[in-house]
Amino acid sequence: MTKNLSFSYSKMGMYRECPQKYKFRYVHQIPELPKYYFAFGTALHSVMEFIYNPARQFFPTLAEALAHFDSEWNKTTWQEKGYASVDKELAGYAEGRREIEAYYQKHAATFTRPLSVEMKS
C-alpha cells in the first residue's frame, strides 16, 4: 500500500537541502524539537487573521488584539514553544506585544478590508 504524496515548496526545499533530512522528516516521520520562532510567528499570524477576519463588521481594538495574542500565546508552555527558558519565553511574549502595539500605532487609522484572505482547504 502506498501513501498519498503531497508536495510543497518547503518540502522540496528540504529535499534539495538534504535528502536524508527529508527522509527522516517525511518518510520516517521522526518528530523535530519545537522551534521558538515558529511559535512566535504562529501567534502573530493568528493576531493578523483576527484583525483582518472578513466575518467581523469592525476591526478589533488594540486591547482586543492583545487579548487574542495572550490567548494564543498561553495555549502552550515555554517548552512546547521551544524556548530555552521561562525568561526567554517571557521576552518573546513581550516582543510580540510590542510588535502588535507598533502595528496598531502605524496602521490602525488606515485599516481597510482585505480583498481576500488565506483559505483553508
XYZ file of N, CA, C and O in Angstrom:
484
model
N 0.847 -1.187 0.000
C 0.000 0.000 0.000
C 0.885 1.240 0.000
O 1.810 1.359 0.781
N 0.589 2.173 -0.872
C 1.382 3.395 -0.942
C 0.634 4.536 -0.279
O -0.585 4.600 -0.303
N 1.402 5.434 0.301
C 0.827 6.623 0.926
C 0.560 7.674 -0.137
O 1.247 7.723 -1.156
N -0.432 8.501 0.122
C -0.647 9.646 -0.762
C 0.495 10.627 -0.555
O 0.829 10.954 0.575
N 1.072 11.074 -1.633
C 2.163 12.033 -1.551
C 1.614 13.443 -1.694
O 0.694 13.681 -2.461
N 2.201 14.331 -0.946
C 1.872 15.740 -1.113
C 3.192 16.508 -1.141
O 4.140 16.140 -0.447
N 3.225 17.515 -1.953
C 4.446 18.294 -2.106
C 4.158 19.758 -1.820
O 3.082 20.254 -2.102
N 5.141 20.407 -1.271
C 5.040 21.838 -1.026
C 6.415 22.439 -1.305
O 7.411 21.723 -1.427
N 6.432 23.752 -1.360
C 7.691 24.449 -1.583
C 8.693 24.111 -0.484
O 9.866 23.842 -0.751
N 8.222 24.091 0.773
C 9.143 23.824 1.885
C 9.645 22.384 1.861
O 10.814 22.129 2.155
N 8.780 21.445 1.491
C 9.229 20.050 1.406
C 10.286 19.884 0.307
O 11.289 19.197 0.501
N 10.040 20.492 -0.819
C 11.002 20.388 -1.925
C 12.309 21.085 -1.562
O 13.392 20.608 -1.890
N 12.215 22.212 -0.867
C 13.411 22.913 -0.418
C 14.226 22.060 0.540
O 15.457 22.017 0.461
N 13.543 21.361 1.450
C 14.249 20.493 2.388
C 14.929 19.351 1.640
O 16.069 18.991 1.940
N 14.246 18.790 0.656
C 14.835 17.698 -0.116
C 16.086 18.169 -0.853
O 17.103 17.497 -0.866
N 16.008 19.363 -1.449
C 17.183 19.901 -2.155
C 18.324 20.182 -1.185
O 19.486 19.975 -1.505
N 17.965 20.661 0.004
C 18.981 20.961 1.020
C 19.650 19.686 1.522
O 20.880 19.610 1.624
N 18.830 18.665 1.820
C 19.380 17.432 2.387
C 18.358 16.305 2.233
O 17.416 16.218 3.027
N 18.535 15.435 1.256
C 17.585 14.331 1.065
C 17.419 13.454 2.313
O 16.322 12.968 2.590
N 18.481 13.283 3.082
C 18.380 12.473 4.296
C 17.477 13.132 5.333
O 16.676 12.473 5.985
N 17.578 14.447 5.465
C 16.716 15.192 6.387
C 15.258 15.044 5.964
O 14.372 14.840 6.795
N 15.005 15.138 4.659
C 13.665 14.949 4.129
C 13.146 13.554 4.488
O 12.013 13.392 4.931
N 13.989 12.563 4.303
C 13.607 11.178 4.590
C 13.242 11.014 6.071
O 12.228 10.401 6.403
N 14.067 11.551 6.959
C 13.779 11.447 8.391
C 12.450 12.116 8.742
O 11.658 11.585 9.517
N 12.217 13.286 8.145
C 11.034 14.071 8.494
C 9.754 13.523 7.880
O 8.746 13.362 8.555
N 9.782 13.243 6.576
C 8.541 12.921 5.880
C 8.329 11.445 5.588
O 7.181 11.013 5.460
N 9.362 10.670 5.482
C 9.208 9.237 5.226
C 9.121 8.491 6.559
O 8.178 7.762 6.822
N 10.121 8.686 7.415
C 10.136 8.008 8.717
C 9.339 8.762 9.780
O 9.081 8.222 10.842
N 8.991 10.005 9.497
C 8.191 10.865 10.373
C 8.769 10.975 11.787
O 8.064 10.871 12.782
N 10.074 11.205 11.848
C 10.742 11.422 13.129
C 10.454 12.856 13.555
O 10.756 13.795 12.822
N 9.845 13.049 14.716
C 9.489 14.415 15.122
C 10.713 15.263 15.442
O 11.712 14.762 15.936
N 10.588 16.551 15.141
C 11.650 17.505 15.460
C 11.301 18.218 16.754
O 10.133 18.335 17.118
N 12.312 18.726 17.422
C 12.068 19.550 18.595
C 11.413 20.853 18.147
O 11.703 21.359 17.063
N 10.526 21.403 18.966
C 9.881 22.660 18.578
C 10.892 23.803 18.513
O 11.897 23.799 19.212
N 10.603 24.748 17.648
C 11.465 25.919 17.485
C 10.653 27.148 17.888
O 9.553 27.365 17.401
N 11.234 27.942 18.769
C 10.509 29.081 19.337
C 10.020 30.050 18.270
O 8.954 30.649 18.401
N 10.776 30.226 17.201
C 10.383 31.214 16.197
C 9.130 30.788 15.447
O 8.395 31.622 14.946
N 8.848 29.481 15.389
C 7.589 29.045 14.788
C 6.415 29.396 15.700
O 5.372 29.859 15.234
N 6.574 29.177 17.000
C 5.509 29.517 17.947
C 5.258 31.027 17.940
O 4.108 31.478 17.950
N 6.328 31.804 17.905
C 6.216 33.261 17.876
C 5.476 33.697 16.613
O 4.515 34.473 16.667
N 5.903 33.196 15.482
C 5.275 33.552 14.211
C 3.827 33.106 14.122
O 2.976 33.828 13.599
N 3.528 31.924 14.638
C 2.162 31.414 14.614
C 1.235 32.303 15.443
O 0.110 32.608 15.025
N 1.700 32.734 16.607
C 0.881 33.601 17.458
C 0.612 34.947 16.775
O -0.520 35.441 16.785
N 1.641 35.532 16.161
C 1.438 36.818 15.473
C 0.566 36.652 14.232
O -0.272 37.506 13.935
N 0.731 35.551 13.530
C -0.102 35.285 12.352
C -1.564 35.162 12.766
O -2.467 35.682 12.097
N -1.805 34.513 13.891
C -3.169 34.381 14.398
C -3.786 35.746 14.704
O -4.969 35.975 14.446
N -2.978 36.657 15.230
C -3.471 38.013 15.512
C -3.836 38.719 14.206
O -4.877 39.384 14.121
N -3.025 38.563 13.174
C -3.342 39.193 11.887
C -4.637 38.614 11.314
O -5.474 39.358 10.765
N -4.834 37.301 11.447
C -6.091 36.697 10.999
C -7.269 37.248 11.802
O -8.348 37.466 11.260
N -7.060 37.458 13.086
C -8.099 38.018 13.958
C -8.435 39.451 13.537
O -9.614 39.804 13.422
N -7.428 40.243 13.285
C -7.648 41.642 12.891
C -8.389 41.731 11.565
O -9.349 42.488 11.418
N -7.957 40.942 10.597
C -8.499 41.055 9.241
C -9.550 39.999 8.918
O -9.798 39.708 7.748
N -10.203 39.456 9.918
C -11.247 38.462 9.708
C -12.401 39.095 8.934
O -13.044 40.028 9.434
N -12.699 38.596 7.735
C -13.754 39.224 6.936
C -15.150 39.075 7.533
O -16.063 39.804 7.172
N -15.318 38.157 8.476
C -16.627 37.977 9.110
C -16.922 39.074 10.135
O -18.070 39.267 10.516
N -15.895 39.800 10.558
C -16.088 40.886 11.527
C -16.632 42.123 10.821
O -16.186 42.462 9.735
N -17.542 42.782 11.487
C -18.079 44.013 10.925
C -17.126 45.186 11.159
O -17.030 46.093 10.343
N -16.424 45.157 12.307
C -15.496 46.224 12.654
C -14.139 45.623 12.988
O -14.043 44.477 13.424
N -13.104 46.416 12.818
C -11.773 45.965 13.206
C -11.682 45.949 14.733
O -12.226 46.826 15.394
N -10.982 44.965 15.298
C -10.849 44.918 16.761
C -9.978 46.055 17.275
O -9.124 46.579 16.559
N -10.192 46.406 18.514
C -9.356 47.412 19.155
C -7.989 46.803 19.460
O -7.811 45.577 19.418
N -7.050 47.653 19.807
C -5.733 47.171 20.218
C -5.868 46.234 21.413
O -5.245 45.172 21.454
N -6.691 46.593 22.383
C -6.881 45.757 23.568
C -7.416 44.368 23.183
O -6.981 43.351 23.736
N -8.339 44.324 22.230
C -8.876 43.033 21.775
C -7.812 42.216 21.052
O -7.725 40.994 21.222
N -7.003 42.872 20.237
C -5.927 42.172 19.528
C -4.896 41.617 20.511
O -4.430 40.484 20.368
N -4.555 42.417 21.530
C -3.603 41.943 22.544
C -4.198 40.795 23.356
O -3.478 39.844 23.706
N -5.481 40.853 23.656
C -6.138 39.759 24.381
C -6.118 38.483 23.546
O -5.903 37.381 24.070
N -6.314 38.622 22.234
C -6.249 37.462 21.346
C -4.834 36.880 21.344
O -4.661 35.661 21.422
N -3.845 37.739 21.267
C -2.451 37.294 21.332
C -2.191 36.550 22.636
O -1.606 35.467 22.638
N -2.632 37.114 23.752
C -2.449 36.465 25.052
C -3.067 35.070 25.052
O -2.457 34.109 25.524
N -4.268 34.966 24.525
C -4.963 33.683 24.480
C -4.180 32.660 23.643
O -3.997 31.517 24.059
N -3.729 33.079 22.479
C -2.948 32.178 21.621
C -1.632 31.792 22.296
O -1.221 30.644 22.273
N -0.966 32.765 22.867
C 0.340 32.547 23.482
C 0.244 31.560 24.635
O 1.112 30.715 24.827
N -0.822 31.664 25.403
C -0.958 30.850 26.608
C -1.498 29.447 26.368
O -1.702 28.697 27.323
N -1.688 29.066 25.115
C -2.156 27.719 24.809
C -1.073 26.664 25.037
O -1.388 25.490 25.186
N 0.185 27.080 25.025
C 1.286 26.130 25.182
C 2.287 26.640 26.211
O 2.353 27.834 26.494
N 3.086 25.733 26.729
C 4.126 26.073 27.705
C 5.368 26.576 26.982
O 5.493 26.427 25.767
N 6.284 27.115 27.738
C 7.536 27.600 27.130
C 8.303 26.444 26.489
O 8.929 26.622 25.447
N 8.222 25.246 27.066
C 8.914 24.094 26.475
C 8.255 23.679 25.156
O 8.945 23.383 24.189
N 6.920 23.680 25.138
C 6.199 23.314 23.919
C 6.455 24.316 22.802
O 6.406 23.960 21.625
N 6.711 25.558 23.167
C 7.032 26.584 22.170
C 8.466 26.448 21.669
O 8.801 26.980 20.621
N 9.319 25.779 22.442
C 10.708 25.610 22.030
C 11.664 26.622 22.625
O 12.803 26.730 22.182
N 11.210 27.379 23.626
C 12.108 28.333 24.276
C 13.050 27.591 25.221
O 12.693 26.559 25.793
N 14.231 28.130 25.405
C 15.246 27.509 26.264
C 14.966 27.727 27.742
O 15.484 26.995 28.583
N 14.153 28.736 28.079
C 13.844 29.027 29.478
C 12.583 29.870 29.557
O 12.124 30.436 28.558
N 12.044 29.959 30.762
C 10.882 30.819 31.007
C 11.227 32.268 30.692
O 10.428 32.992 30.091
N 12.429 32.696 31.071
C 12.833 34.088 30.819
C 12.848 34.407 29.328
O 12.405 35.478 28.910
N 13.340 33.483 28.516
C 13.374 33.715 27.067
C 11.960 33.731 26.492
O 11.648 34.519 25.600
N 11.083 32.886 27.026
C 9.697 32.882 26.571
C 9.005 34.187 26.953
O 8.271 34.773 26.152
N 9.270 34.688 28.152
C 8.694 35.967 28.571
C 9.191 37.116 27.701
O 8.432 38.040 27.377
N 10.452 37.049 27.297
C 10.998 38.071 26.399
C 10.310 37.987 25.031
O 9.995 39.020 24.417
N 10.057 36.780 24.543
C 9.342 36.606 23.275
C 7.922 37.132 23.369
O 7.423 37.790 22.441
N 7.273 36.867 24.479
C 5.916 37.362 24.713
C 5.889 38.893 24.692
O 5.049 39.505 24.023
N 6.822 39.504 25.408
C 6.889 40.972 25.456
C 7.162 41.544 24.067
O 6.561 42.556 23.676
N 8.026 40.898 23.305
C 8.326 41.358 21.944
C 7.093 41.253 21.055
O 6.808 42.149 20.261
N 6.355 40.169 21.176
C 5.124 40.011 20.391
C 4.133 41.116 20.685
O 3.542 41.697 19.768
N 3.946 41.431 21.941
C 3.026 42.521 22.313
C 3.522 43.861 21.773
O 2.729 44.660 21.268
N 4.837 44.100 21.840
C 5.399 45.356 21.290
C 5.140 45.444 19.785
O 4.801 46.517 19.266
N 5.287 44.337 19.092
C 5.075 44.362 17.636
C 3.614 44.639 17.290
O 3.329 45.382 16.345
N 2.707 44.066 18.041
C 1.278 44.326 17.795
C 0.956 45.791 18.084
O 0.259 46.453 17.303
N 1.474 46.308 19.184
C 1.251 47.719 19.514
C 1.829 48.629 18.434
O 1.184 49.609 18.024
N 3.011 48.322 17.939
C 3.630 49.133 16.886
C 2.818 49.036 15.598
O 2.651 50.037 14.877
N 2.285 47.855 15.306
C 1.459 47.675 14.107
C 0.215 48.551 14.193
O -0.143 49.237 13.236
N -0.434 48.544 15.344
C -1.622 49.382 15.529
C -1.273 50.860 15.451
O -2.004 51.637 14.843
N -0.178 51.241 16.062
C 0.217 52.651 16.033
C 0.429 53.113 14.587
O 0.043 54.214 14.219
N 1.001 52.253 13.780
C 1.316 52.633 12.405
C 0.114 52.488 11.457
O -0.047 53.295 10.549
N -0.738 51.465 11.653
C -1.736 51.140 10.640
C -3.198 51.270 11.047
O -4.070 51.243 10.169
N -3.511 51.370 12.330
C -4.918 51.337 12.760
C -5.777 52.417 12.111
O -6.944 52.170 11.796
N -5.218 53.564 11.883
C -6.002 54.661 11.287
C -6.356 54.386 9.830
O -7.288 55.005 9.295
N -5.645 53.472 9.204
C -5.875 53.208 7.778
C -6.252 51.750 7.500
O -6.098 51.287 6.373
N -6.744 51.022 8.516
C -7.187 49.646 8.274
C -8.223 49.635 7.157
O -9.147 50.458 7.149
N -8.072 48.735 6.213
C -9.065 48.563 5.159
C -9.369 47.084 5.016
O -8.524 46.231 5.295
N -10.567 46.815 4.599
C -10.992 45.427 4.418
C -10.098 44.755 3.372
O -9.835 45.330 2.319
N -9.678 43.530 3.642
C -8.836 42.834 2.667
C -9.652 42.405 1.453
O -10.853 42.138 1.556
N -8.994 42.332 0.317
C -9.630 41.850 -0.893
C -9.932 40.360 -0.772
O -10.975 39.880 -1.160
N -8.975 39.643 -0.179
C -9.171 38.220 0.103
C -8.234 37.821 1.238
O -7.330 38.571 1.597
N -8.472 36.665 1.802
C -7.636 36.140 2.876
C -7.236 34.717 2.524
O -7.777 34.117 1.594
N -6.315 34.158 3.317
C -5.919 32.767 3.103
C -7.123 31.869 3.257
O -7.973 32.090 4.109
N -7.168 30.856 2.448
C -8.288 29.924 2.513
C -7.793 28.584 3.037
O -6.720 28.124 2.656
N -8.560 27.985 3.911
C -8.240 26.663 4.437
C -8.848 25.633 3.490
O -9.953 25.786 3.019
N -8.077 24.585 3.250
C -8.617 23.547 2.352
C -9.228 22.405 3.129
O -9.159 22.299 4.287
